[in-house]
């Protein structure tokens, strides 16, 4: 799968959560932090989960407070500029499927090195 496509899907899911935090329960029932391809997205999603667990607002201000000071805030602005989607479930399954494929590829590389 194209990395630009994955990046866009991940941004759309994160944007959807920012614009409608009630999506969080649905999203975390399908994907986890390790399913994200982009490391910055992993960090943002992990922060969103922490805020959700602490019953705090999942918004830019609270996310920025929880992220490390050196985190590139332009990434958050890029996510905010992405269109939130209405069918996060389909996009989450795309992320999950890609994660499985990447894990299989990584495993194949490890096996090839061992042979």
Backbone as a ProteinNet text record, in pm:
[ID]
protein_1_A
[PRIMARY]
XXXXXXXXXXXXXXXXXXXXXXXXXXXXXXXXXXXXXXXXXXXXXXXXXXXXXXXXXXXXXXXXXXXXXXXXXXXXXXXXXXXXXXXXXXXXXXXXXXXXXXXXXXXXXXXXXXX
[TERTIARY]
85.6	0	89.7	52.4	128	137.5	257.8	279.1	206.1	190.4	115.1	-31.8	-84.3	-222.2	-241.1	-146.5	-154.5	-148.3	-57.8	-43.9	-176	-240.6	-368.3	-479.2	-484.8	-587.2	-569.1	-445.5	-418.8	-455.5	-421.7	-457	-607.9	-680.3	-827.1	-888.1	-836.8	-888.2	-858.1	-735.1	-698.5	-778.9	-799.2	-879.9	-1024.1	-1077.3	-1214.8	-1229.9	-1127.9	-1131.4	-1126.6	-1041.5	-1031.1	-1162.3	-1231.8	-1357.2	-1477.5	-1463.1	-1572.9	-1512.5	-1482	-1411.5	-1492.1	-1621.8	-1700.5	-1659.2	-1585.6	-1533.7	-1426.6	-1370.5	-1256.2	-1287.8	-1402.3	-1437.5	-1441.5	-1499.1	-1505.8	-1365.9	-1283	-1149.2	-1063.4	-1061.9	-975.6	-1027.1	-1150	-1199.3	-1145.2	-1089.1	-1039.8	-887.4	-829.6	-684.6	-616.7	-485.6	-406.2	-290	-211.1	-101.9	-8	26.6	122.9	70.8	-57.5	-112.7	-83.6	-49.5	-18.9	117.3	128.6	253.1	346	291.1	370	395.3	522.3	557.8	492.6	486.5	422.1	274.6	209.5	68.8	53.4	150.5	149.6	152.7	240.2	254.8	128	68.1	-55.8	-168.8	-181.9	-289.2	-269.8	-146.7	-117.5	-159.2	-133	-172.4	-325	-390.6	-537.7	-594.9	-535.1	-580.9	-565.3	-450.8	-428.3	-532.6	-559.2	-660.4	-797.8	-829	-957.1	-969.5	-862.7	-864.1	-876.6	-819.6	-826.3	-953.3	-1038.3	-1162.7	-1139.3	-1032.7	-1000.9	-1039.5	-1057.1	-1090.7	-980.1	-1021.3	-925.7	-926.7	-846.3	-835.1	-689.2	-663.5	-525.9	-455.3	-522.4	-458.4	-413.4	-502.2	-467.1	-364	-374.4	-275.7	-137.8	-128.9	0.4	59.7	-23.7	25.9	89.7	35	83.3	201.8	213.2	322.3	453.6	565.4	696.2	712.9	785.9	806.6	866.9	950.5	1018.4	931.3	809	720.2	688.4	693.4	668.5	519.5	484.8	343.1	281.8	365.2	311.9	238.4	277	209.1	64.4	45.2	-90.9	-172.2	-110.5	-180.8	-218.9	-131	-158.8	-279.4	-288.9	-402.7	-531.3	-522.2	-640	-687.2	-594.7	-630.1	-690.3	-677.1	-735	-884.5	-955.6	-1100.8	-1138.2	-1219.5	-1272.2	-1366.2	-1373.2	-1454.9	-1573.1	-1675.1	-1792.8	-1785.2	-1714	-1706.5	-1566.3	-1536.1	-1402.8	-1377.6	-1481.3	-1465.2	-1394	-1437.8	-1375.1	-1228.8	-1199.1	-1061.3	-976.1	-1034.2	-960.9	-925.9	-1018.5	-989.1	-879.6	-873.2	-763.4	-629.7	-627.4	-505.6	-466.9	-564.5	-538.9	-485.4	-546.1	-503.1	-360.1	-330.1	-195.1	-94.6	-133.7	-46	-12	-111.4	-88.3	9.1	-10.2	77.8	220.9	237.5	371.8	439.2	361.7	418.5	461.6	383.4	421.7	548.1	558.8	679	801.6	785.4	896.3	938.4	840.6	869.1	941.5	900.1	964.8	1110.1	1137	1274.5	1359.4	1302.8	1374.9	1402.7	1303.8	1321	1427	1425.2	1524.7	1666.6	1680.8	1812.2	1861.9	1769	1804.3	1839.3	1791.2	1813.5	1949.7
-118	0	123.7	224.7	348.5	419.4	466.3	531.8	665.5	733.8	859.7	831.6	725	682.8	651.6	575.7	542.1	665.8	754.7	878.4	954.7	963.8	1035	967.2	835.1	762.4	785.3	774.8	794.8	936.4	1035.2	1173.7	1191.4	1128.1	1139	1080.5	966.1	904.3	993.9	1042.9	1130.1	1260	1314.9	1435.3	1411.3	1297.1	1262.7	1256.4	1202.7	1197.2	1338.5	1422.9	1560.9	1636.4	1614.2	1685.6	1620	1493	1421.5	1314.5	1352	1261.8	1137.1	1136	1015.8	901	932.3	829	743.1	792.7	725.5	581.1	556.6	419.9	325.9	372.2	291.9	263.3	366.5	352.2	256.7	274.3	188	44.3	22.4	-115.5	-189.4	-114.8	-174.8	-170	-54.9	-39.5	0.6	-22.4	22.1	106.1	156.4	247.8	185.4	60.3	-5.8	-28.7	-10.5	-27.6	92.3	207.1	324.9	308.4	357	348.2	465.5	584.5	705.2	718.9	729.7	736.6	853.4	969	1084.9	1056.9	984.8	949	852.3	761.9	670.8	750.1	849.9	930.9	1011.4	1066.6	1143.4	1051.3	935.7	842.9	792.9	765.8	724.1	832.5	956.5	1068.9	1080	1059.4	1061.9	953.7	836.2	727.1	766.3	824.7	867.7	970.3	1066.3	1167.3	1103.6	1010.1	939.1	862.8	794.3	717.6	808.4	927.5	1023.9	1109.1	1080.6	1153.6	1304.1	1336.6	1474.7	1500.4	1626.3	1656	1610.2	1557.2	1518.3	1631.8	1733	1847.5	1889.3	1983.1	2024.8	2073.6	2152.7	2207.3	2097	2003.2	1895.6	1800.8	1777.1	1690.4	1754.4	1883.5	1951.9	1952.7	1961.3	1958.4	1823.3	1715.8	1580.7	1537.2	1594.4	1555.6	1615.8	1552.3	1610.4	1748.7	1834.7	1972.7	1977.7	1878.2	1878.8	1824.8	1784.4	1731.5	1841.3	1806.9	1901.9	1935.9	2056.1	2095.5	2109.5	2119.9	2126.4	1998.4	1888.5	1761.5	1769.1	1829.3	1847.2	1939.3	2045.2	2136.2	2065.5	1978.1	1900.5	1808.1	1751	1664.4	1746.4	1863.5	1950.3	1992.6	2004.2	2044	1928.6	1807.1	1690.7	1686.8	1638.2	1628.1	1517.1	1550.7	1442.6	1356.9	1229.6	1136.7	1089.5	1041.7	993.2	843.3	770.7	625.6	585.7	617.4	586.7	436.9	357.9	213	157.9	197.8	149	189.7	311.5	358.8	287	260.2	186.4	45.8	-17.6	-150.9	-145.6	-36.9	-18.6	-10	67.8	80.9	-53.8	-125.3	-255.4	-354.7	-358.7	-451.2	-420.8	-294.4	-256.9	-293.4	-277.4	-313.3	-462.4	-544.3	-689.2	-720.8	-655.5	-677.7	-636.5	-521.5	-475.3	-568.7	-621.5	-715.5	-845.2	-890.2	-1009.7	-984.6	-866.8	-832.1	-829.4	-768.9	-764.2	-904	-990.4	-1127.3	-1202.1	-1179.3	-1243.4	-1199.7	-1074.3	-1024.3	-1091.6	-1105.5	-1171.2	-1316.7	-1384.1	-1525.7	-1540.3	-1452	-1457.2	-1435.5	-1350.6	-1327.2	-1449	-1523.4	-1642.5	-1761.3	-1762.7	-1878.5	-1873.1
0	0	0	-68.6	-81.7	53.4	86.1	215.8	225.8	113.2	113.9	145.2	86.5	112.3	261	318.5	460.7	548.4	515.1	589.6	589.5	474	462.6	541.5	535.1	610.9	760.6	805.9	948.1	991.1	908.9	941.9	948	858.4	858.3	985.4	1028.7	1151.6	1271.8	1280.5	1392.7	1388.7	1271	1256.4	1301.2	1265.4	1303.6	1454.8	1521.4	1668.1	1725.7	1668.3	1717.9	1703.7	1593.7	1569.8	1636.8	1674.2	1740.1	1830.7	1953	2044.8	2080.8	2050.7	2078.1	1986	1879.7	1788.8	1855.9	1964.8	2026.7	2065.6	2126.2	2166.3	2046.5	1937.6	1816.1	1762.2	1755.4	1698.3	1780.5	1913.4	1995.8	2004	1961.8	1957.1	1834.3	1738.2	1613.9	1603.9	1632.8	1615.1	1745.6	1748.7	1861.8	1810.1	1900.3	1865	1762.8	1780.4	1692.1	1550.6	1528.3	1394.1	1304.1	1363.9	1283.5	1218	1097.1	1020.1	1053.5	1064.5	1089.4	1239.7	1277.3	1419.5	1491.8	1427.8	1490.3	1516.9	1426.8	1445.9	1562.1	1577.6	1693.3	1822.9	1825.4	1945.9	1974.8	1871.9	1890	1935.2	1872.2	1909.4	2052.2	2089.5	2227	2325.6	2290.9	2375.8	2382.8	2270.7	2269.6	2361.3	2358.4	2445.1	2591.2	2625.8	2765	2807.4	2721.6	2754.2	2770.6	2682.7	2689.7	2821.6	2859.7	2984.8	3107	3097.1	3207.6	3201.9	3102.6	3082.3	3065.3	2993.1	2960.3	2814.7	2778.4	2638.6	2543.1	2431.1	2327.2	2225.5	2254.6	2165.3	2154.9	2066.7	2038.5	2164.9	2245.3	2364.8	2460.4	2489	2581.9	2521.5	2392.3	2326	2333.4	2303.3	2307.3	2447.3	2549.9	2687.8	2721.3	2663.3	2693.5	2606.9	2487.6	2398.2	2446.3	2411.5	2447.5	2385.2	2451.2	2404.4	2264.6	2230.7	2101.5	1987.7	2017.3	1913.9	1812.6	1685.8	1577	1571.4	1613.2	1618.3	1478.7	1376.5	1239.6	1202.2	1263	1236.2	1286.1	1401.6	1453.9	1363.4	1315.2	1224.6	1095.1	1048.4	928	949.3	1067.7	1100.3	1107.6	1168	1175	1036.5	944.1	807.2	727.4	777.8	709.7	733.2	634.7	648.1	744.3	844.9	928.2	844.5	876.5	798.8	882.5	815.7	889.3	914.6	830	846.2	893.1	1018.8	1071.3	1075.4	1090.3	1098.5	975	857.6	733.5	726.8	765	762.3	867.2	981.6	1085.7	1038.3	967.7	914.6	808.1	731.7	635.5	709.6	817	897.2	956.8	1009.6	1072.1	968.8	852.8	747.5	704	685.9	647.3	756.3	879.1	990.5	986.8	960.6	950.2	836.7	722.9	607.4	641.1	704.1	740.4	840.3	934	1031.6	963.3	866.3	790.5	708.7	648.1	572.8	663.8	781.3	877	919.8	942.2	981.5	868.8	744.5	630.5	619	645	642.2	750.3	867.5	978.7	943.7	889.4	852	744.6	643.1	537.4	590.5	689.2	748.4	824.6	881.2	960.4	873.7	750.3	661.9	600.8
[MASK]
+++++++++++++++++++++++++++++++++++++++++++++++++++++++++++++++++++++++++++++++++++++++++++++++++++++++++++++++++++

